[in-house]
Amino acid sequence: MMKFPEYKDMYVFVEQKNGEPAEVGYELISEARKLINDIPGRDFKVVGVLLGDNVKDKAQDVIAHGADKVIVVDDPLLKDYSTQFYTDALTQVIKEFKPDSFLTGATVLGRDLAPRVAARINAGLTADATKIELLTDVEKVGQAAVDKDDVTMLVTRPTFGGNLFGTIICPTTRPQMATIRPKVFDMAPADETRTGEVVEFKPDWETTTPLVEIKETVAKELKGIDITKANILVGAGRGAEGCLDVVKECAKELGGEVCATRAVVEDGYMDKDVQVGQTGKTVRPSLYIACGISGAVQHVAGMEKSDMIIAINRDPEAEIFKIANMGFVGNVNEVLPLLVEEIKKAKAA
C-alpha cells in the first residue's frame, strides 16, 4: 500500500534570468522524461515550474523541451531573484500541487533556493547529484524503508571529499528533492509541435515588504572563455604543470580551450574559472585531452561524459585510463609536443 497516494509527477524548477530560461532546467526536464518511462502502472507527468515577471510566454518553450504541464507563477515581486519571495512562492506551489519529486539545478540560485524550500516543507534534499535512478528492486534497501508501490528516487552524489559516491533515498517524506549540476544530463532538442497544459498560480503573500533590500546587482566578469560551452578541451593536471605552454599550444592548434584540475588552480597556475570537477565546472566537450591528470573522482565527475577522452599519464595504473577512449603512457612534456607536431602537420596537409 502506498505511503503517499496523493503525491505524483516529477517537477522541475525552470530557472530563468531576464525572462530567458537557463539550459539546466531543460536538461532536467529531458532526464525526467526518461525517468518516468521506468514507472510502471502510474500516470506520471513531467511538470515545469516557472517563476518570474512576464514569463508566461516562455511556458510553451518549456513544453517544447519536454514538459507535459507548466505551472507559471507570474508576479512583479518575482522579477529578480529574491530568496524571500521565491521561497514563499515555490513552497506554496509544492503544498498546492503535491509533486512526488522536485528537481532543481545546482546553480548559485538553486543552491540557495532548494534547501530553504526543503526546510519549509520538512522534505529530504540531496545536493549536487550526478546521477538519478528510480528504484526497481525493493530488496536492495529493504521493505521497511521503502514501499514497493511508491516511486522512490535513488540519488547519487560524490561524498567524503569526492573520494566515494553515495546513493541517497528519502523514503519518509515527499517530495523527494535533489539539486543537479548543469551539464550532467543531456538536453533533448526542442519539439515545437508538442502541446501541454499551462496553469497560472497566484501566491498568497503573507507580506509584500522585502525583508532584504537589494541595492545593486553586479554581474561577475568572466576572465576568459566559458569552458562549459567549449567543444574541445585540453585539461592540465599536476603532471602537466611543468609544460603548460605546450598544453595551451595544443588547445590553440585544435581550436579548443584549456581547463585544469583543482590542484593546478590551487597551485596558482590557472584561474578558478577554468577548473573542472566536483568543486569546479561540469563540461561535456566532443574531445577532452587529459594531460597529467590522475583521474580522481573529484575531477572525473566534471568531465566523464565527454564524447572522446584521450589521456596522457606516466602512471600506467592511473585511474584516468579507466574512462579514457585512448591513452598514452608517458610524461606529458614528452608526449604532448609530439601530438602538437602531428596536429600541425595534419593542418598543413
Steps between C-alpha positions, in 0.01 A plus 500: 500500500636840402615736773449803277200442272426872463850584369575457132701631204859616465541875531790706371578856602574691180742773602490818293678830488360805323229277357741250344484146642835344593601184313535299821121502540459346155773245577307389808171484308666278239628266772163500676337384176732200494437422866121497483521233230629269778188548713266209423127537557514864609392795290790731581556827317794736472405842637704817462475780757576847366529798735552859390335815368348495151626147436175331398602521134793266579268219610467362146879486473508289817239267348701479177795378705300213647262617773142371502385786718642834610403679819566872453532733796503843339535788743692832510655391830674219312658715230847459653607214721406551862559226757196619693241513222629207292502277808148610596365446147663162443396372842138588421522328160626178661234504771226561244600251230682232707779382267655160564847632414648842438824567309695825500822603330800520734573856394568794728126570504396136537742435784347791691137422421466120524618449862281784623193348335592153631526637853160671469323178397714264709617304196823316428744663257806352329740769377732499197378168361678340205258214434131428554325166468166360606490204737395180328614246761363562849724229642806722447396739775248297697123490512499683833657808343319510167153396396507317168197694376661840551734656245839529671791696355856380543715812494878462472752768592873516581575483871798495739669775304418336170683177582183292506151511351199468728146411396228669703127432536229702672241234589300681768421841350373648175596655272836335448730793420838522329723762344698400191792683347476641147631279217456178697209395275438540128252759382265355239425720197185710517187370327287798409205273415461379861191614687440520871307665779586841643376577851530845652550506877457810715689496831334618816774727630520538877680829436614686193762693694851375423693396808822562308548790264730442203690821432691382194565186302850466359554231238816294538739571217623183333878523462510281191293261294212309655645149500155343536429609143832384352490212252866406554682517833858423595515440872810554711565303815788522745706280267483775235594799717849504354382526139192718503622692195477181295155426645382844389663457159322167454165659583568786261594268211183300553281810524414412858545635851713415802354381830654367821462285807452641848867434583623716211266783602599479866868500403435836333561400138145559371185688598201348676287579193662211310488241778319177413364260757296464815598845628529652152293472185342208318589479132392280209726575202534284191870456583674514838877449518605429859866596549663378819162448667484208742127439465383570856122479528482869590626593153338214309158605628535817293613354165423128477216552252727655237447330162868412454761489777872474428725457804874560534656383826830346600328262745355201311271432799353852508124505551454731201572210263186322626276759336725597208421395143869522420805518725870576474737390778781753530600841627278780373800717413623223268174374350306825453762678280485202263122530486522874430749433222269245338204738526699769321598254226138392454384862478773584247402204285 
